[in-house]
Short mmCIF file of C-alpha atoms in Angstrom, two decimals:
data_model
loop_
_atom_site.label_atom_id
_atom_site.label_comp_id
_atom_site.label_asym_id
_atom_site.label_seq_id
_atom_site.Cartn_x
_atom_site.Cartn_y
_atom_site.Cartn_z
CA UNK A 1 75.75 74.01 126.14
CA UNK A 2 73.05 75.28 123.59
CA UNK A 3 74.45 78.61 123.71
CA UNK A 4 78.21 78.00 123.70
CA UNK A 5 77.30 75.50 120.54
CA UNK A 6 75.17 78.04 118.43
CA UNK A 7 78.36 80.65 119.69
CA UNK A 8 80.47 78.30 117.75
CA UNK A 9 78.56 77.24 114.90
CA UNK A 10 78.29 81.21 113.90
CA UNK A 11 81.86 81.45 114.08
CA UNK A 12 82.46 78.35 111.65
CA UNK A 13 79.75 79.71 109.08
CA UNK A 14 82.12 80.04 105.99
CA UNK A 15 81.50 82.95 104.27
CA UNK A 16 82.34 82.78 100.13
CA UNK A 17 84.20 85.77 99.29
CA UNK A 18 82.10 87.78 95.67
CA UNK A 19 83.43 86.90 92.50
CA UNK A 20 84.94 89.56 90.33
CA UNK A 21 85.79 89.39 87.00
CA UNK A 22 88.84 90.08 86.08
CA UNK A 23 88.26 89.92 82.56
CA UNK A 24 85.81 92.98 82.70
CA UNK A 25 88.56 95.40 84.29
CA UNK A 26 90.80 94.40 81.57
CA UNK A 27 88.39 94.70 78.66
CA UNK A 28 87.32 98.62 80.72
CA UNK A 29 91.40 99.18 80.53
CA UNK A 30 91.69 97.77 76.42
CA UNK A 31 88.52 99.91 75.40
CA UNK A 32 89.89 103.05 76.96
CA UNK A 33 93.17 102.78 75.37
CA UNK A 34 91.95 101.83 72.06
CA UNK A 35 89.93 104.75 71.30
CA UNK A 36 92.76 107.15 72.31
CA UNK A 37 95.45 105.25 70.03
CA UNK A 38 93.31 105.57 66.74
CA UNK A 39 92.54 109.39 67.62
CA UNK A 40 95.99 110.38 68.31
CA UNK A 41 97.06 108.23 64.80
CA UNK A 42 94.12 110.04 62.79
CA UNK A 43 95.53 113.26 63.48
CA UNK A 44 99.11 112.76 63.89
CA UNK A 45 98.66 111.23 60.05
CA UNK A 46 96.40 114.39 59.05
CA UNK A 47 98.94 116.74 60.60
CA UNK A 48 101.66 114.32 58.33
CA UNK A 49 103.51 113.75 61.63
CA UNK A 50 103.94 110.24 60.43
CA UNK A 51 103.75 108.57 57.10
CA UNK A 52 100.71 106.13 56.23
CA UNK A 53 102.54 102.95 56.79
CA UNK A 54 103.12 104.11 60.04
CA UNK A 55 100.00 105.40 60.52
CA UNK A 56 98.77 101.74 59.16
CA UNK A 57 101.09 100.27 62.00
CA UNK A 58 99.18 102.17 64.43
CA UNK A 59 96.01 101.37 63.41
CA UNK A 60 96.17 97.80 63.74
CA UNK A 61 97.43 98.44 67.20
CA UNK A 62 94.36 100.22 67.70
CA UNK A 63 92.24 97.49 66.45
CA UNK A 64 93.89 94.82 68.51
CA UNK A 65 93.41 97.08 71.66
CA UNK A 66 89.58 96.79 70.71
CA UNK A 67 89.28 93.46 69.40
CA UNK A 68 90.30 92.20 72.84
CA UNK A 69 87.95 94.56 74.78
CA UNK A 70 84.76 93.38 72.72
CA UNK A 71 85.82 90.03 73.28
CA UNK A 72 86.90 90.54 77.26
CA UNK A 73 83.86 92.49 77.47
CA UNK A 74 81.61 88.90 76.08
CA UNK A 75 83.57 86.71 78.33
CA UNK A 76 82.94 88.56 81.39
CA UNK A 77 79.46 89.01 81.29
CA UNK A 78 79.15 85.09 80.29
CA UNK A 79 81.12 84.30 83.55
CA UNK A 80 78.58 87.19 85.38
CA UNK A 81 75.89 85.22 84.14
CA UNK A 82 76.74 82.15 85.60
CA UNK A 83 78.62 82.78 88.81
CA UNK A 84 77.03 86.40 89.91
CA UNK A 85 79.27 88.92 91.32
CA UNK A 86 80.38 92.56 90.45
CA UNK A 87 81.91 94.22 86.92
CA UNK A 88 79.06 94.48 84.82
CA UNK A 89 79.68 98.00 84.36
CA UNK A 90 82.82 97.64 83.74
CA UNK A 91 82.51 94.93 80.88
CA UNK A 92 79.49 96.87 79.41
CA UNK A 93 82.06 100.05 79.26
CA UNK A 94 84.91 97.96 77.56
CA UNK A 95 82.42 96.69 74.83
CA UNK A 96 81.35 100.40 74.00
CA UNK A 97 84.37 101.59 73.61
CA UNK A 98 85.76 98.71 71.49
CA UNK A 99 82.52 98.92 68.97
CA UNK A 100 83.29 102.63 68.80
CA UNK A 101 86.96 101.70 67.98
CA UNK A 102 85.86 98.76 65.50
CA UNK A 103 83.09 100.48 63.96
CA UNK A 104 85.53 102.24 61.19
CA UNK A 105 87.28 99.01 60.48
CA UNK A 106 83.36 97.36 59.66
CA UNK A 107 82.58 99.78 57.55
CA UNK A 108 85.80 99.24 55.78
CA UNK A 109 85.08 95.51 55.65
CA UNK A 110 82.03 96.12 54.22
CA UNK A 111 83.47 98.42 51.32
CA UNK A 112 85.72 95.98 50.46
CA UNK A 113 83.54 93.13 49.95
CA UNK A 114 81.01 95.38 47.77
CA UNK A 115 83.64 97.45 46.17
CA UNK A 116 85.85 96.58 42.92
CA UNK A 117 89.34 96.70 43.56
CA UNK A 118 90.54 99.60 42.30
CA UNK A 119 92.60 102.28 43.32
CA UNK A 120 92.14 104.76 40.42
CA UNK A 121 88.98 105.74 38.40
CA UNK A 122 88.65 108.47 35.51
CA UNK A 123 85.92 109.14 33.56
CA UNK A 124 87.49 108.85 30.75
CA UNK A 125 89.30 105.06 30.74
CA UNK A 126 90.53 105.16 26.90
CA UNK A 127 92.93 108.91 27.38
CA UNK A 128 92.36 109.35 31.09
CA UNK A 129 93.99 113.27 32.57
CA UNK A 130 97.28 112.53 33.42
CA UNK A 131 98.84 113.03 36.87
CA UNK A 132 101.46 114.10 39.00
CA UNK A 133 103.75 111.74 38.45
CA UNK A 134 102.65 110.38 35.41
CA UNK A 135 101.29 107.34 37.25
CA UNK A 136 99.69 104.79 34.56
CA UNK A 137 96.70 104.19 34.63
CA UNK A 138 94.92 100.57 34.95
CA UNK A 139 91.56 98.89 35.56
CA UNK A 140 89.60 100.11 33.06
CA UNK A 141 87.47 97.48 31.88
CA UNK A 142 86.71 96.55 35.41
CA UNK A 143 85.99 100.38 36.06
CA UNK A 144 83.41 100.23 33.04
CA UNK A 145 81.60 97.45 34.46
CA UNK A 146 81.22 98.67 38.14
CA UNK A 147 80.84 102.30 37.63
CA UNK A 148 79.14 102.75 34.07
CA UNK A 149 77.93 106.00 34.68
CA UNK A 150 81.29 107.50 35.41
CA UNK A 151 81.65 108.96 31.21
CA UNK A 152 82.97 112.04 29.66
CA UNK A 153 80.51 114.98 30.73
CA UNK A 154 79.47 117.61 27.49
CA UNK A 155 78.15 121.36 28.27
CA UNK A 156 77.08 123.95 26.38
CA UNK A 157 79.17 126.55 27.92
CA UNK A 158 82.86 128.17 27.23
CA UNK A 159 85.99 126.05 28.77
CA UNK A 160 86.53 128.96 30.83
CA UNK A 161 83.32 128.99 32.64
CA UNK A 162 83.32 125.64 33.45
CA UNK A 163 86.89 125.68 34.77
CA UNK A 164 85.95 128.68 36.85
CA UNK A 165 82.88 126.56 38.26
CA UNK A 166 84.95 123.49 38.82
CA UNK A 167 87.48 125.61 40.81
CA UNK A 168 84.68 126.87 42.70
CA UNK A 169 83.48 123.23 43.66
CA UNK A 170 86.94 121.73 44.51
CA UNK A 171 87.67 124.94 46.72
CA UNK A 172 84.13 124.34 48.50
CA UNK A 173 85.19 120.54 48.83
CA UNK A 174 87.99 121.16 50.94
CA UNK A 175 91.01 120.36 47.85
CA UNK A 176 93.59 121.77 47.38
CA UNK A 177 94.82 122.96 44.34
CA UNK A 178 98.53 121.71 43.26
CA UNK A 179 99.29 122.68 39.65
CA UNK A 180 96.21 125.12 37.13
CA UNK A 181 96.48 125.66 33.27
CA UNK A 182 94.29 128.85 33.94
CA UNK A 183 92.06 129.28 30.51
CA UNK A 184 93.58 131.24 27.97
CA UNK A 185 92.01 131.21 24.09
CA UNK A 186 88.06 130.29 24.50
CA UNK A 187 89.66 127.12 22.02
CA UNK A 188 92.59 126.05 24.41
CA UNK A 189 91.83 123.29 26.95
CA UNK A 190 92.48 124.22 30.55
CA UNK A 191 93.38 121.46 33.31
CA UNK A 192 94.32 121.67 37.35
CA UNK A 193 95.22 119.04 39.97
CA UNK A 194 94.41 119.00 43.34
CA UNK A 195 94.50 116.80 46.51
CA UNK A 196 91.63 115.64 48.43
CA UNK A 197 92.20 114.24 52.56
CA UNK A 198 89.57 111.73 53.64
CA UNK A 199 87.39 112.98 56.53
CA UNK A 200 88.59 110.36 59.41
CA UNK A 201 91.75 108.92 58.76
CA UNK A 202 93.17 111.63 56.40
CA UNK A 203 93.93 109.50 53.80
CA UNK A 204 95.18 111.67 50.81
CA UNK A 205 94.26 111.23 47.06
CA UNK A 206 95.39 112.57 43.81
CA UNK A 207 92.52 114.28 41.25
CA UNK A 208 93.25 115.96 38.05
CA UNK A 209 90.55 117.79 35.96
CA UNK A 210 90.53 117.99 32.29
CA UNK A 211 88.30 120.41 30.39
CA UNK A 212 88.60 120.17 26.10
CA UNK A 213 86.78 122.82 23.91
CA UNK A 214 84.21 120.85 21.97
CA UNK A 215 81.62 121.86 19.18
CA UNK A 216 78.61 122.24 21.97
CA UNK A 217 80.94 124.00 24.41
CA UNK A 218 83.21 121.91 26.38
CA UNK A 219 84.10 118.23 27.12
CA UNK A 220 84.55 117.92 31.36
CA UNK A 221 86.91 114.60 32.46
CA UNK A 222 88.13 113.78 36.03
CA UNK A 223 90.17 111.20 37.78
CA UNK A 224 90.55 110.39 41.42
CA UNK A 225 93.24 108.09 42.25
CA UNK A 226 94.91 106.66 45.84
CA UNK A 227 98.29 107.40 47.07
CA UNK A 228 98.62 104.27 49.08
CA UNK A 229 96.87 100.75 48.19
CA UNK A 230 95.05 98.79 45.56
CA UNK A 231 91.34 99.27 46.53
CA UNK A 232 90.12 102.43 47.45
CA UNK A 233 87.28 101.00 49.23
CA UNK A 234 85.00 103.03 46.58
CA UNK A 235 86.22 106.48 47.79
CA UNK A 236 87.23 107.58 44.22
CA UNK A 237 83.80 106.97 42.48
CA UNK A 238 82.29 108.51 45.62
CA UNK A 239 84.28 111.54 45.15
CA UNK A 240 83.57 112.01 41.89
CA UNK A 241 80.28 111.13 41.79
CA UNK A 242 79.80 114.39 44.97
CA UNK A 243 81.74 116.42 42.69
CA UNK A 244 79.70 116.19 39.11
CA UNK A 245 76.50 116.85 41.38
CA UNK A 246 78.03 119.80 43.02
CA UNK A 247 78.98 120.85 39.77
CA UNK A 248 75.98 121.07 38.36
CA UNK A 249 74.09 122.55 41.32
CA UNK A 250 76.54 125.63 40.30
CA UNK A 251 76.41 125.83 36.89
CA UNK A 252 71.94 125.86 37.15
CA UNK A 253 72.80 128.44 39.80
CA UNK A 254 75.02 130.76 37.51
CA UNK A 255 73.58 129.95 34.00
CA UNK A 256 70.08 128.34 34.91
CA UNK A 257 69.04 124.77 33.73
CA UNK A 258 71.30 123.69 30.69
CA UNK A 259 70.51 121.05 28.20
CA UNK A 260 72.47 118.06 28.37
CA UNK A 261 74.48 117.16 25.98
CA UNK A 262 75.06 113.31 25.66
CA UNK A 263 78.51 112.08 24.74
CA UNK A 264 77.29 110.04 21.23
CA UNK A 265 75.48 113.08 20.00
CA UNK A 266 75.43 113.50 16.23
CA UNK A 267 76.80 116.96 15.61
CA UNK A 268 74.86 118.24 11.88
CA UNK A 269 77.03 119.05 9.50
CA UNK A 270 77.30 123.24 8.39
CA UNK A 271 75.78 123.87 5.16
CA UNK A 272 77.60 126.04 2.52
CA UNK A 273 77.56 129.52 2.61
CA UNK A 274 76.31 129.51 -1.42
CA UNK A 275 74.47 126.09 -2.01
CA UNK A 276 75.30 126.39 -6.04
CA UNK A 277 79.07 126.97 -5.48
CA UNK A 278 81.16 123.77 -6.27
CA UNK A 279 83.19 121.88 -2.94
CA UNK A 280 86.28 122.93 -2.08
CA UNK A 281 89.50 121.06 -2.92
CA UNK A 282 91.75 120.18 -0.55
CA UNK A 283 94.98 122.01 -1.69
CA UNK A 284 96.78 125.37 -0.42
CA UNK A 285 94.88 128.32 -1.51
CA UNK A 286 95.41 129.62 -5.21
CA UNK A 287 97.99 132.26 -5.65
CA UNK A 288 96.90 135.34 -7.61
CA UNK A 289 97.44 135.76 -11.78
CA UNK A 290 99.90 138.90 -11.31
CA UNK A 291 101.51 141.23 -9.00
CA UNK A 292 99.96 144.40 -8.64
CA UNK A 293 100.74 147.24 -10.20
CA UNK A 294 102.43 150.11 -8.17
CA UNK A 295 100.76 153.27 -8.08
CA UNK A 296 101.89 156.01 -9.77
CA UNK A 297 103.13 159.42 -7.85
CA UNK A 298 101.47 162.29 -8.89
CA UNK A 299 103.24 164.74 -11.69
CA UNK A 300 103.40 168.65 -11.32
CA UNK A 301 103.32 170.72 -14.22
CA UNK A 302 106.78 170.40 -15.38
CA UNK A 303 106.44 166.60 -15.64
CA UNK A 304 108.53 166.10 -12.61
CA UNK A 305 107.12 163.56 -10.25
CA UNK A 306 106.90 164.24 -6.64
CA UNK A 307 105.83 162.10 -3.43
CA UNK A 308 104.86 165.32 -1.69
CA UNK A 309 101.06 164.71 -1.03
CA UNK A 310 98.51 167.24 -2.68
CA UNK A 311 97.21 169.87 0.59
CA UNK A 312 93.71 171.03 0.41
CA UNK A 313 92.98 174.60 0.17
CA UNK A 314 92.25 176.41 3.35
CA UNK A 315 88.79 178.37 3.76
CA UNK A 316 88.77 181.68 3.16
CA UNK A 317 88.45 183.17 7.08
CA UNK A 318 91.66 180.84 7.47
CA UNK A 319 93.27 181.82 3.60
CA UNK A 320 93.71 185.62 4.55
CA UNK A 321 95.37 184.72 8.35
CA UNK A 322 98.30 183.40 6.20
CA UNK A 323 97.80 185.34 2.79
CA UNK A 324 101.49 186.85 2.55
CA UNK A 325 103.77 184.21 4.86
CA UNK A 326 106.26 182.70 3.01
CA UNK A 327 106.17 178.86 3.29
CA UNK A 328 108.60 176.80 5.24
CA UNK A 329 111.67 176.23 3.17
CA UNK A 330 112.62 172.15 2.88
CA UNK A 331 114.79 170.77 5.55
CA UNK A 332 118.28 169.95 4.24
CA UNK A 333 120.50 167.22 4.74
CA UNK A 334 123.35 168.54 7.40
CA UNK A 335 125.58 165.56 6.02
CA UNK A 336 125.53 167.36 2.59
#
């Protein structure tokens, strides 16, 4: 009987089955697909496959897809923590991949909160460099306050120069140049636009550069603006904060350190050539006392007066080559 019992009481042993989350697999699935989604929409947007409202569409789907694996992921491992059981791994992979997905949309967060909400900067706010377009500009006391040391840049070299050096920058920044008022007179002001493509989701921005002759040299102004939005999440200032230091990295390169020239500079005034002479007057300049008289032609002998010009005598090696040729009789008139 003790046998046939202990026989029995094995086979009624209930055996609980291991708990598996359910929750992890799903959050593995959701990370997977959420990384994939906001690849394929950065470059089908870079390769302008699909507009940016589009491309905004699939973004969020994107950031849904992750949203739920991060928070999948933290369930799961809460309900591994208390009941034991198998998809740790799983759960842990979910998470990763949703941070990796989320991690763009934080750092947007983040520029947003710290950011003034603007969409288009220039360094000069009063007659900014017009754009494509001619899109308005606005925001500029705001600008002023947040980015005061975005100003109207002075140099002490030709327009030219510096438009050849700003082309060189922009070219090594990866824009591309639209529309160019090449440099013509070294007193003409010279201008190009360009567009610049952010780095991940190929977001595309508008920039026109401005170059005025000035009394040092030349007067440098740029403006970034957004295609798409009212806060550029700082981009703009970025951009052309990159740019004025790349600038000048090429200009000490070509030309060597060059004096800065600050915008409220005091320009002396040129002296007179004679310091006795009285001003000038404003007024159109004076018109001489009397015409002047025409020369008088030449009289021959007979006091005739010819227009024929007066030859010089030949030398004397030359005199006796052509002593005895009769001269050239005048052309006549055929119509007489």
């Amino acid at each position: 009987m003790s046998v046939a019992t202990g026989i029995s009481a094995r086979r009624m042993r209930k055996v609980l089955p291991i708990f598996r989350s359910r929750l992890a697999a799903a959050s593995a699935k959701s990370g997977r697909l959420a990384v994939p989604v906001l690849v394929i929409a950065a470059l089908a947007h870079r390769a302008q496959f699909v507009t940016t409202p589009q491309f905004l569409v699939l973004l969020a789907l994107g950031v849904l897809l992750a949203a739920f694996a991060c928070t999948a992921a933290t369930l799961a491992a809460l309900a591994l923590w208390r009941k034991g059981g198998t998809g740790w791994a799983q759960a842990i992979r979910g998470f990763v991949y949703g941070a990796l997905a989320l991690a763009p949309v934080a750092f947007s967060l983040h520029a947003f909160a710290t950011h003034p909400r603007l969409a288009d900067v220039s360094t000069d706010t009063a007659n900014p460099p017009a754009l494509a377009g001619g899109r308005a500009f606005s925001g500029a006391a705001l600008q002023e306050r947040a980015y005061p040391d975005l100003v109207t840049r002075r140099f002490r070299i030709a327009p030219g120069d510096l438009h050849r050096a700003a082309l060189q920058v922009a070219d090594s920044s990866g824009w591309t140049v639209t529309a160019e008022l090449p440099p013509g007179m070294p007193d003409e002001p010279t201008r190009f636009q360009a567009v610049a493509t952010s780095l991940i989701f190929a977001f595309r921005d508008d920039i026109s550069v401005r170059i005025m002759p000035d009394p040092v040299g030349a007067r440098f102004d740029i403006r970034s603006a957004s295609r798409f939005g009212e806060h550029d999440l700082g981009a703009n200032a970025t951009r052309i904060r990159h740019f004025l230091e790349d600038l000048d990295a090429v200009l000490i390169a070509a030309y060597g350190a060059i004096e800065p020239v600050e915008d409220d500079t005091e320009l002396p005034d040129l002296p007179l050539a004679d310091p006795d002479a009285p001003p000038r007057e404003d007024g159109p300049p004076p018109l001489p006392g009397a015409k002047p008289e025409a020369q008088s032609a030449p009289e021959e002998e007979d006091g005739e007066q010819t227009g024929l010009p007066q030859l010089e005598e030949l030398p004397p090696e030359l005199s006796e080559i052509y002593e005895g040729d009769p001269l050239p009789a005048p052309a006549t008139d055929a119509r007489q």
